[in-house]
């Protein structure tokens, strides 16, 4: 039987250096924003996602990888990261920390049973940030500025920040009623799911894929028209702060997001890059005001966002450079030279150089090809003569210069002859 990876999953092989660079860049940005890492489990109790993400969402009702463990407990592979961080925040009483604002980031695999396509997988990766504990619109803006600065540092072009507000409890209640009134006459034409949503959570009718083109969708009420005074004040402050910081944004009154925990500000980073397809969402987020209390914590709120890392990589294209090559590739000819080479690579690695050697007992031609493929700065050739004379032959693959170097001088030779900035620090 031939084995293949499950549909919607991929092996990361040649792209691994780009992933590492992306991860490094994201960690650096987090350090600039004073955001520390949190690692939560990849599976959680199913109930957590039902409660946090909402059981009328597509993510929970259609896309979760849920199974029973050996004791019959219902377990789900995390479809997103916010629920786990919120659970941990409550469980570990992080709200009691003297530092009221807690900022965390995470990156790792998430699982959604979706139809795979470019930038959409069943196992995909998210980088996410959650800032918990403070209600202020300044934090909404800090999240948005951070998201924008990430896409900028990756050199993504044609990206726009879309923002909207869903308002507080009071606004959402008024909006819910308005939606019900609006969709009631159309119910008989809408799908079964929308009829269910009408009762449980009419907001979710707006992201129905079946009824997307229905007449009633076009003139559906907008959240922005139902904001309470305090919700409006919060959102006005968000907009004026973005203006002050000269962050461009699109006020997108149709943006409602597909997860139930949001209130107040919601936002998405949308790319028109051809590699991803026009209008693709690379990341999204918003404020969640009642998630923590719903999970048994105090009345504190959070705001955050997550990027799809596959989508960031596709959109970044060549914006991330390939990995640097090896410092030295050691090329022995014959058994004695191989024995000496093992000593040399061990010594070089201990001195902080990246290096490798040929173990395949090949002639020079094949070994030079490997040095090329590994983009080695130096090829070190060791034949019988060199072993006898206790020297090696160093070829700089950039200048093509060859030098005979005594064994004891190898490290100082490399140090001296490395072009500036070439050496892996
Ligand atoms: P989300 O919009 O469901 O939000 O997902 C965030 C990002 O994950 C999307 O914009 C997309 O780039 C990526 N993504 C989602 N599904 C897939 C998939 N099947 N394949 C590849 N990429 C995908 C959240 O998950 C929220 N937890 C974000 C958040 C954090 N809100 C507040 N804090």
CSV table of C-alpha atoms and ligand atoms in Angstrom, one decimal:
chain,number,residue,atom,x,y,z
A,1,UNK,CA,0.0,0.0,0.0
A,2,UNK,CA,1.2,3.5,-0.9
A,3,UNK,CA,0.8,6.0,1.9
A,4,UNK,CA,-0.1,9.6,1.4
A,5,UNK,CA,-0.6,12.5,3.7
A,6,UNK,CA,-4.3,13.1,4.6
A,7,UNK,CA,-6.1,15.5,2.3
A,8,UNK,CA,-5.6,19.1,3.3
A,9,UNK,CA,-2.2,18.5,5.1
A,10,UNK,CA,1.2,19.2,3.7
A,11,UNK,CA,4.8,18.2,4.5
A,12,UNK,CA,7.0,21.2,4.9
A,13,UNK,CA,10.4,20.3,3.4
A,14,UNK,CA,12.1,22.7,1.1
A,15,UNK,CA,10.0,25.6,2.5
A,16,UNK,CA,11.3,25.0,6.1
A,17,UNK,CA,13.9,27.8,5.9
A,18,UNK,CA,11.2,30.3,4.9
A,19,UNK,CA,9.0,29.1,7.8
A,20,UNK,CA,11.9,29.6,10.2
A,21,UNK,CA,12.5,33.1,8.9
A,22,UNK,CA,8.8,34.0,9.2
A,23,UNK,CA,8.7,32.6,12.8
A,24,UNK,CA,11.9,34.6,13.7
A,25,UNK,CA,10.4,37.8,12.3
A,26,UNK,CA,7.2,37.3,14.2
A,27,UNK,CA,9.0,36.6,17.4
A,28,UNK,CA,11.1,39.7,16.9
A,29,UNK,CA,7.9,41.8,16.4
A,30,UNK,CA,6.5,40.3,19.6
A,31,UNK,CA,9.6,41.3,21.5
A,32,UNK,CA,9.1,44.9,20.2
A,33,UNK,CA,5.5,44.9,21.5
A,34,UNK,CA,6.4,43.3,24.8
A,35,UNK,CA,4.2,40.2,24.0
A,36,UNK,CA,5.3,36.9,25.5
A,37,UNK,CA,4.7,33.4,24.2
A,38,UNK,CA,2.0,31.1,25.5
A,39,UNK,CA,1.8,27.5,24.4
A,40,UNK,CA,-1.5,25.8,25.0
A,41,UNK,CA,-2.5,22.2,24.2
A,42,UNK,CA,-3.3,21.3,20.6
A,43,UNK,CA,-6.5,19.5,21.8
A,44,UNK,CA,-9.0,20.7,24.3
A,45,UNK,CA,-12.4,19.6,25.6
A,46,UNK,CA,-14.9,20.0,22.8
A,47,UNK,CA,-17.2,22.0,25.1
A,48,UNK,CA,-14.6,24.8,25.2
A,49,UNK,CA,-15.0,25.6,21.5
A,50,UNK,CA,-18.8,25.1,21.5
A,51,UNK,CA,-19.0,27.7,24.2
A,52,UNK,CA,-16.2,30.1,23.1
A,53,UNK,CA,-16.4,30.1,19.4
A,54,UNK,CA,-20.2,29.3,19.3
A,55,UNK,CA,-22.1,26.3,18.2
A,56,UNK,CA,-23.9,28.1,15.4
A,57,UNK,CA,-20.7,29.1,13.7
A,58,UNK,CA,-19.4,27.1,10.7
A,59,UNK,CA,-16.2,26.4,12.5
A,60,UNK,CA,-18.0,24.6,15.3
A,61,UNK,CA,-20.9,23.1,13.5
A,62,UNK,CA,-19.1,21.9,10.4
A,63,UNK,CA,-15.3,22.0,10.6
A,64,UNK,CA,-14.1,20.6,13.9
A,65,UNK,CA,-12.0,17.5,14.2
A,66,UNK,CA,-13.8,15.9,17.2
A,67,UNK,CA,-13.3,12.5,18.6
A,68,UNK,CA,-13.8,10.5,21.8
A,69,UNK,CA,-10.7,9.6,23.8
A,70,UNK,CA,-10.4,6.2,25.4
A,71,UNK,CA,-12.4,7.3,28.4
A,72,UNK,CA,-15.2,8.5,26.2
A,73,UNK,CA,-14.4,12.2,26.7
A,74,UNK,CA,-15.2,14.5,23.7
A,75,UNK,CA,-11.9,16.0,22.5
A,76,UNK,CA,-11.4,18.5,19.7
A,77,UNK,CA,-8.2,19.5,17.8
A,78,UNK,CA,-8.1,23.2,18.2
A,79,UNK,CA,-9.6,25.1,15.2
A,80,UNK,CA,-8.2,28.4,16.5
A,81,UNK,CA,-6.1,29.8,19.4
A,82,UNK,CA,-8.2,32.3,21.2
A,83,UNK,CA,-10.3,29.8,23.1
A,84,UNK,CA,-7.3,28.0,24.5
A,85,UNK,CA,-5.6,31.2,25.7
A,86,UNK,CA,-8.8,32.4,27.3
A,87,UNK,CA,-9.3,29.1,29.0
A,88,UNK,CA,-5.7,29.2,30.3
A,89,UNK,CA,-6.1,32.9,31.4
A,90,UNK,CA,-9.1,31.8,33.6
A,91,UNK,CA,-7.7,28.5,34.8
A,92,UNK,CA,-4.3,29.9,35.8
A,93,UNK,CA,-5.8,33.1,37.2
A,94,UNK,CA,-3.7,35.3,35.0
A,95,UNK,CA,-6.2,38.0,35.6
A,96,UNK,CA,-4.8,38.3,39.2
A,97,UNK,CA,-1.3,39.2,37.9
A,98,UNK,CA,-0.3,42.6,39.2
A,99,UNK,CA,0.4,43.6,35.6
A,100,UNK,CA,-3.2,44.1,34.5
A,101,UNK,CA,-2.6,43.9,30.8
A,102,UNK,CA,-1.5,40.5,29.8
A,103,UNK,CA,-0.1,40.1,26.2
A,104,UNK,CA,0.5,36.7,24.7
A,105,UNK,CA,1.3,35.3,21.3
A,106,UNK,CA,1.2,31.8,20.0
A,107,UNK,CA,2.0,30.0,16.7
A,108,UNK,CA,1.3,26.5,15.7
A,109,UNK,CA,-1.0,24.1,13.9
A,110,UNK,CA,-4.8,24.5,13.9
A,111,UNK,CA,-7.4,22.1,12.4
A,112,UNK,CA,-10.5,22.8,10.3
A,113,UNK,CA,-12.3,20.4,8.1
A,114,UNK,CA,-12.6,22.7,5.1
A,115,UNK,CA,-12.4,22.2,1.3
A,116,UNK,CA,-8.6,22.5,0.6
A,117,UNK,CA,-7.5,25.1,-1.9
A,118,UNK,CA,-4.6,27.6,-2.3
A,119,UNK,CA,-4.1,29.1,1.2
A,120,UNK,CA,-6.7,26.8,2.8
A,121,UNK,CA,-5.8,23.6,4.5
A,122,UNK,CA,-7.2,21.2,7.0
A,123,UNK,CA,-4.1,21.4,9.1
A,124,UNK,CA,-2.8,25.0,8.9
A,125,UNK,CA,-0.8,27.3,11.1
A,126,UNK,CA,-1.8,30.5,12.9
A,127,UNK,CA,0.3,33.1,14.5
A,128,UNK,CA,-2.0,34.9,17.0
A,129,UNK,CA,-1.8,37.6,19.6
A,130,UNK,CA,-4.2,38.1,22.6
A,131,UNK,CA,-4.1,41.1,24.8
A,132,UNK,CA,-6.2,40.5,27.9
A,133,UNK,CA,-7.4,42.5,30.9
A,134,UNK,CA,-7.9,46.0,29.6
A,135,UNK,CA,-11.0,47.4,27.9
A,136,UNK,CA,-9.4,50.5,26.4
A,137,UNK,CA,-9.6,51.3,22.7
A,138,UNK,CA,-5.8,52.0,22.8
A,139,UNK,CA,-5.3,48.2,23.0
A,140,UNK,CA,-7.6,47.6,20.0
A,141,UNK,CA,-5.4,50.0,18.1
A,142,UNK,CA,-2.1,48.4,19.4
A,143,UNK,CA,-3.3,45.1,18.0
A,144,UNK,CA,-4.2,46.6,14.6
A,145,UNK,CA,-0.9,48.5,14.4
A,146,UNK,CA,1.0,45.3,15.3
A,147,UNK,CA,-0.9,43.4,12.6
A,148,UNK,CA,-0.2,46.1,10.0
A,149,UNK,CA,3.5,46.3,11.0
A,150,UNK,CA,3.8,42.5,10.5
A,151,UNK,CA,2.5,42.6,6.9
A,152,UNK,CA,4.7,45.6,6.2
A,153,UNK,CA,7.9,43.9,7.5
A,154,UNK,CA,7.1,41.0,5.3
A,155,UNK,CA,6.9,43.4,2.3
A,156,UNK,CA,3.3,42.4,1.5
A,157,UNK,CA,1.8,44.8,-1.1
A,158,UNK,CA,-1.9,45.4,-1.9
A,159,UNK,CA,-3.0,44.8,1.7
A,160,UNK,CA,-5.8,46.8,3.4
A,161,UNK,CA,-6.9,46.9,7.0
A,162,UNK,CA,-10.7,46.6,7.2
A,163,UNK,CA,-12.5,47.6,10.4
A,164,UNK,CA,-16.0,47.6,11.9
A,165,UNK,CA,-17.7,47.6,15.2
A,166,UNK,CA,-20.2,45.1,16.5
A,167,UNK,CA,-20.9,47.1,19.6
A,168,UNK,CA,-21.5,46.1,23.2
A,169,UNK,CA,-24.2,43.8,24.6
A,170,UNK,CA,-26.9,46.5,24.3
A,171,UNK,CA,-26.0,47.3,20.6
A,172,UNK,CA,-25.9,43.7,19.8
A,173,UNK,CA,-29.3,43.1,21.2
A,174,UNK,CA,-30.8,46.0,19.2
A,175,UNK,CA,-29.0,44.7,16.1
A,176,UNK,CA,-30.3,41.1,16.7
A,177,UNK,CA,-33.8,42.4,16.7
A,178,UNK,CA,-33.3,44.5,13.6
A,179,UNK,CA,-31.9,41.4,11.8
A,180,UNK,CA,-34.8,39.3,12.8
A,181,UNK,CA,-37.3,41.8,11.6
A,182,UNK,CA,-35.4,42.2,8.3
A,183,UNK,CA,-35.0,38.5,7.6
A,184,UNK,CA,-38.5,37.3,8.8
A,185,UNK,CA,-40.3,37.9,5.5
A,186,UNK,CA,-37.5,36.1,3.6
A,187,UNK,CA,-37.3,33.0,5.8
A,188,UNK,CA,-39.3,30.7,3.6
A,189,UNK,CA,-36.7,31.3,0.8
A,190,UNK,CA,-33.6,30.9,3.0
A,191,UNK,CA,-31.9,27.6,3.6
A,192,UNK,CA,-32.5,25.2,6.5
A,193,UNK,CA,-29.4,26.4,8.3
A,194,UNK,CA,-30.4,30.1,8.1
A,195,UNK,CA,-33.8,29.2,9.5
A,196,UNK,CA,-32.0,27.7,12.5
A,197,UNK,CA,-29.7,30.6,12.7
A,198,UNK,CA,-32.7,33.0,12.7
A,199,UNK,CA,-33.8,31.6,16.1
A,200,UNK,CA,-30.4,31.0,17.7
A,201,UNK,CA,-28.1,33.7,16.3
A,202,UNK,CA,-29.4,35.8,13.4
A,203,UNK,CA,-26.0,37.4,12.9
A,204,UNK,CA,-24.7,34.2,11.4
A,205,UNK,CA,-27.2,34.4,8.5
A,206,UNK,CA,-24.8,37.1,7.1
A,207,UNK,CA,-22.0,34.6,6.6
A,208,UNK,CA,-24.2,31.9,5.0
A,209,UNK,CA,-22.5,30.5,1.9
A,210,UNK,CA,-25.7,29.1,0.4
A,211,UNK,CA,-27.8,32.2,0.6
A,212,UNK,CA,-25.0,34.7,-0.1
A,213,UNK,CA,-26.7,36.0,-3.3
A,214,UNK,CA,-30.2,36.3,-1.8
A,215,UNK,CA,-32.0,39.6,-2.3
A,216,UNK,CA,-32.4,40.0,1.5
A,217,UNK,CA,-28.7,40.0,2.1
A,218,UNK,CA,-28.1,43.2,0.1
A,219,UNK,CA,-30.0,45.6,2.3
A,220,UNK,CA,-29.5,43.8,5.6
A,221,UNK,CA,-29.1,46.1,8.6
A,222,UNK,CA,-25.6,47.2,9.5
A,223,UNK,CA,-24.1,46.9,12.9
A,224,UNK,CA,-22.8,50.4,12.9
A,225,UNK,CA,-26.3,51.8,12.9
A,226,UNK,CA,-27.2,50.1,16.1
A,227,UNK,CA,-24.3,51.0,18.3
A,228,UNK,CA,-25.1,52.2,21.8
A,229,UNK,CA,-23.6,55.6,22.9
A,230,UNK,CA,-20.7,54.0,24.8
A,231,UNK,CA,-20.0,51.5,22.0
A,232,UNK,CA,-19.9,54.4,19.5
A,233,UNK,CA,-17.5,56.4,21.7
A,234,UNK,CA,-15.2,53.3,21.9
A,235,UNK,CA,-15.2,52.9,18.1
A,236,UNK,CA,-14.8,56.6,17.4
A,237,UNK,CA,-11.7,56.6,19.6
A,238,UNK,CA,-10.3,53.6,17.7
A,239,UNK,CA,-10.8,55.4,14.4
A,240,UNK,CA,-9.3,58.7,15.7
A,241,UNK,CA,-6.3,56.9,17.1
A,242,UNK,CA,-5.7,55.1,13.8
A,243,UNK,CA,-6.0,58.5,12.0
A,244,UNK,CA,-3.5,60.1,14.4
A,245,UNK,CA,-1.1,57.2,13.7
A,246,UNK,CA,-1.7,57.6,10.0
A,247,UNK,CA,-2.7,54.0,9.7
A,248,UNK,CA,-4.9,53.6,6.6
A,249,UNK,CA,-8.1,51.6,7.0
A,250,UNK,CA,-11.3,50.9,5.3
A,251,UNK,CA,-14.5,51.2,7.3
A,252,UNK,CA,-16.2,48.0,6.2
A,253,UNK,CA,-19.8,48.0,7.5
A,254,UNK,CA,-20.3,44.4,6.3
A,255,UNK,CA,-17.5,42.9,8.3
A,256,UNK,CA,-18.9,40.7,11.1
A,257,UNK,CA,-16.3,37.9,11.4
A,258,UNK,CA,-17.2,34.2,11.6
A,259,UNK,CA,-16.7,33.5,15.3
A,260,UNK,CA,-19.2,34.3,18.1
A,261,UNK,CA,-17.1,35.8,20.8
A,262,UNK,CA,-16.6,39.2,19.2
A,263,UNK,CA,-18.0,42.5,20.3
A,264,UNK,CA,-16.9,46.1,19.7
A,265,UNK,CA,-14.0,46.4,17.2
A,266,UNK,CA,-13.5,43.7,14.6
A,267,UNK,CA,-10.9,43.9,11.8
A,268,UNK,CA,-9.3,41.9,9.0
A,269,UNK,CA,-6.2,42.3,6.9
A,270,UNK,CA,-7.2,41.7,3.3
A,271,UNK,CA,-4.8,41.1,0.5
A,272,UNK,CA,-5.4,41.7,-3.2
A,273,UNK,CA,-2.1,39.9,-4.1
A,274,UNK,CA,-2.6,37.7,-7.1
A,275,UNK,CA,-0.7,34.8,-5.6
A,276,UNK,CA,-3.4,34.4,-3.0
A,277,UNK,CA,-6.4,35.5,-5.0
A,278,UNK,CA,-8.1,38.9,-4.8
A,279,UNK,CA,-9.8,39.7,-1.5
A,280,UNK,CA,-8.1,37.0,0.5
A,281,UNK,CA,-8.1,37.4,4.3
A,282,UNK,CA,-4.6,36.9,5.6
A,283,UNK,CA,-5.6,37.7,9.2
A,284,UNK,CA,-8.4,38.9,11.4
A,285,UNK,CA,-9.4,39.6,14.9
A,286,UNK,CA,-11.2,41.8,17.3
A,287,UNK,CA,-12.3,42.5,20.8
A,288,UNK,CA,-14.1,39.8,22.9
A,289,UNK,CA,-15.9,41.3,25.9
A,290,UNK,CA,-17.7,38.4,27.5
A,291,UNK,CA,-15.5,35.4,26.6
A,292,UNK,CA,-13.5,35.4,29.8
A,293,UNK,CA,-16.6,35.6,32.0
A,294,UNK,CA,-18.4,33.0,30.0
A,295,UNK,CA,-15.5,30.6,30.7
A,296,UNK,CA,-15.9,31.3,34.4
A,297,UNK,CA,-13.5,34.2,34.8
A,298,UNK,CA,-14.1,37.7,36.0
A,299,UNK,CA,-15.6,40.5,33.8
A,300,UNK,CA,-12.4,41.3,32.0
A,301,UNK,CA,-12.1,41.6,28.2
A,302,UNK,CA,-9.5,40.9,25.6
A,303,UNK,CA,-8.6,41.8,22.1
A,304,UNK,CA,-6.5,39.9,19.6
A,305,UNK,CA,-5.9,38.7,16.1
A,306,UNK,CA,-4.4,35.8,14.1
A,307,UNK,CA,-2.7,35.5,10.8
A,308,UNK,CA,-2.8,32.3,8.7
A,309,UNK,CA,1.0,31.6,8.3
A,310,UNK,CA,0.6,29.7,5.0
A,311,UNK,CA,-1.2,32.8,3.6
A,312,UNK,CA,1.6,35.1,4.9
A,313,UNK,CA,4.2,32.9,3.2
A,314,UNK,CA,2.3,32.8,-0.1
A,315,UNK,CA,1.8,36.5,-0.1
A,316,UNK,CA,5.4,37.2,0.9
A,317,UNK,CA,6.6,35.2,-2.1
A,318,UNK,CA,10.3,36.1,-2.5
A,319,UNK,CA,10.1,38.7,0.2
A,320,UNK,CA,11.7,36.2,2.6
A,321,UNK,CA,15.2,35.2,1.5
A,322,UNK,CA,16.4,31.6,1.3
A,323,UNK,CA,18.6,30.3,4.1
A,324,UNK,CA,22.3,31.1,4.1
A,325,UNK,CA,24.7,28.5,2.9
A,326,UNK,CA,27.2,26.4,4.8
A,327,UNK,CA,30.4,27.9,6.0
A,328,UNK,CA,32.5,24.9,5.0
A,329,UNK,CA,32.0,21.7,3.0
A,330,UNK,CA,34.7,19.1,3.7
A,331,UNK,CA,35.7,16.9,0.8
A,332,UNK,CA,37.8,13.9,1.7
A,333,UNK,CA,39.5,11.5,-0.9
A,334,UNK,CA,40.3,8.1,0.6
A,335,UNK,CA,39.9,6.5,4.1
A,336,UNK,CA,42.6,8.3,6.0
A,337,UNK,CA,41.3,11.7,4.7
A,338,UNK,CA,37.8,10.7,5.8
A,339,UNK,CA,39.0,10.0,9.3
A,340,UNK,CA,40.8,13.3,9.5
A,341,UNK,CA,37.6,15.1,8.1
A,342,UNK,CA,35.5,13.7,10.9
A,343,UNK,CA,37.9,15.4,13.3
A,344,UNK,CA,37.9,18.6,11.4
A,345,UNK,CA,34.1,19.0,11.1
A,346,UNK,CA,33.7,18.2,14.8
A,347,UNK,CA,36.3,20.9,15.6
A,348,UNK,CA,34.7,23.4,13.2
A,349,UNK,CA,31.2,22.9,14.6
A,350,UNK,CA,32.6,23.4,18.1
A,351,UNK,CA,34.1,26.7,16.9
A,352,UNK,CA,30.7,27.9,15.7
A,353,UNK,CA,31.0,27.2,12.0
A,354,UNK,CA,28.3,25.4,10.0
A,355,UNK,CA,29.8,22.6,8.1
A,356,UNK,CA,29.2,19.2,6.6
A,357,UNK,CA,31.4,16.6,4.9
A,358,UNK,CA,31.0,13.9,2.2
A,359,UNK,CA,30.3,10.4,3.6
A,360,UNK,CA,29.5,8.8,0.2
A,361,UNK,CA,33.0,8.0,-0.8
A,362,UNK,CA,32.7,9.9,-4.1
A,363,UNK,CA,35.1,11.5,-6.4
A,364,UNK,CA,35.8,15.3,-6.4
A,365,UNK,CA,33.2,16.1,-9.1
A,366,UNK,CA,30.2,14.7,-7.1
A,367,UNK,CA,31.5,16.4,-3.9
A,368,UNK,CA,31.9,19.8,-5.6
A,369,UNK,CA,28.2,19.5,-6.8
A,370,UNK,CA,27.2,19.0,-3.1
A,371,UNK,CA,29.3,22.0,-2.1
A,372,UNK,CA,27.4,24.0,-4.7
A,373,UNK,CA,24.0,22.7,-3.6
A,374,UNK,CA,24.7,23.6,0.0
A,375,UNK,CA,26.0,27.0,-1.1
A,376,UNK,CA,29.2,26.4,0.9
A,377,UNK,CA,31.5,29.4,1.3
A,378,UNK,CA,34.6,27.2,1.4
A,379,UNK,CA,35.3,23.7,0.0
A,380,UNK,CA,38.0,22.0,2.0
A,381,UNK,CA,39.7,19.4,-0.1
A,382,UNK,CA,41.7,16.6,1.7
A,383,UNK,CA,43.6,14.0,-0.3
A,384,UNK,CA,46.4,11.6,0.6
A,385,UNK,CA,49.1,14.4,0.1
A,386,UNK,CA,47.3,16.7,2.4
A,387,UNK,CA,46.9,14.0,5.1
A,388,UNK,CA,50.6,13.3,4.9
A,389,UNK,CA,51.6,17.0,5.1
A,390,UNK,CA,49.0,17.8,7.8
A,391,UNK,CA,47.4,20.5,5.7
A,392,UNK,CA,44.1,21.0,3.9
A,393,UNK,CA,43.3,22.7,0.6
A,394,UNK,CA,40.8,25.5,1.1
A,395,UNK,CA,38.9,26.7,-1.9
A,396,UNK,CA,36.8,29.9,-1.5
A,397,UNK,CA,33.8,29.2,-3.7
A,398,UNK,CA,33.2,32.9,-4.2
A,399,UNK,CA,36.7,34.2,-5.2
A,400,UNK,CA,37.7,30.7,-6.5
A,401,UNK,CA,41.1,31.2,-4.8
A,402,UNK,CA,42.8,28.1,-3.4
A,403,UNK,CA,45.1,28.1,-0.4
A,404,UNK,CA,47.0,25.4,1.4
A,405,UNK,CA,46.4,25.8,5.2
A,406,UNK,CA,48.1,24.0,8.1
A,407,UNK,CA,45.7,22.0,10.3
A,408,UNK,CA,46.3,24.1,13.3
A,409,UNK,CA,45.6,27.3,11.3
A,410,UNK,CA,42.2,26.3,9.9
A,411,UNK,CA,40.0,28.4,12.2
A,412,UNK,CA,42.2,31.5,12.0
A,413,UNK,CA,42.2,31.1,8.2
A,414,UNK,CA,38.5,31.0,8.0
A,415,UNK,CA,38.1,33.9,10.4
A,416,UNK,CA,40.5,36.0,8.3
A,417,UNK,CA,39.2,35.2,4.9
A,418,UNK,CA,35.5,35.4,5.4
A,419,UNK,CA,34.0,38.2,3.5
A,420,UNK,CA,32.5,40.8,5.8
A,421,UNK,CA,29.1,39.9,7.0
A,422,UNK,CA,29.2,36.5,5.4
A,423,UNK,CA,29.8,34.5,8.5
A,424,UNK,CA,26.9,33.0,10.4
A,425,UNK,CA,27.0,34.7,13.8
B,1,LIG,P1,-10.1,33.4,11.8
B,1,LIG,O1,-10.5,34.6,11.0
B,1,LIG,O2,-11.0,32.3,11.9
B,1,LIG,O3,-9.8,34.0,13.3
B,1,LIG,O4,-8.6,32.9,11.4
B,1,LIG,C1,-7.5,33.8,11.3
B,1,LIG,C2,-6.7,33.5,10.0
B,1,LIG,O5,-6.4,32.1,10.0
B,1,LIG,C3,-7.5,33.7,8.7
B,1,LIG,O6,-7.5,35.0,8.4
B,1,LIG,C4,-6.7,32.8,7.8
B,1,LIG,O7,-5.6,33.6,7.3
B,1,LIG,C5,-6.2,31.7,8.7
B,1,LIG,N1,-7.0,30.5,8.4
B,1,LIG,C6,-8.2,30.2,8.9
B,1,LIG,N2,-8.6,29.0,8.4
B,1,LIG,C7,-7.7,28.5,7.6
B,1,LIG,C8,-7.4,27.4,6.8
B,1,LIG,N3,-8.3,26.4,6.8
B,1,LIG,N4,-6.3,27.2,6.1
B,1,LIG,C9,-5.3,28.2,6.1
B,1,LIG,N5,-5.5,29.4,6.9
B,1,LIG,C10,-6.6,29.5,7.6
B,1,LIG,C11,-9.4,33.3,14.4
B,1,LIG,O8,-9.0,32.2,14.3
B,1,LIG,C12,-9.4,34.1,15.7
B,1,LIG,N6,-9.0,33.2,16.7
B,1,LIG,C13,-8.5,35.3,15.6
B,1,LIG,C14,-8.5,36.1,16.8
B,1,LIG,C15,-7.5,36.1,17.8
B,1,LIG,N7,-9.4,36.9,17.2
B,1,LIG,C16,-9.1,37.4,18.4
B,1,LIG,N8,-8.0,36.9,18.8
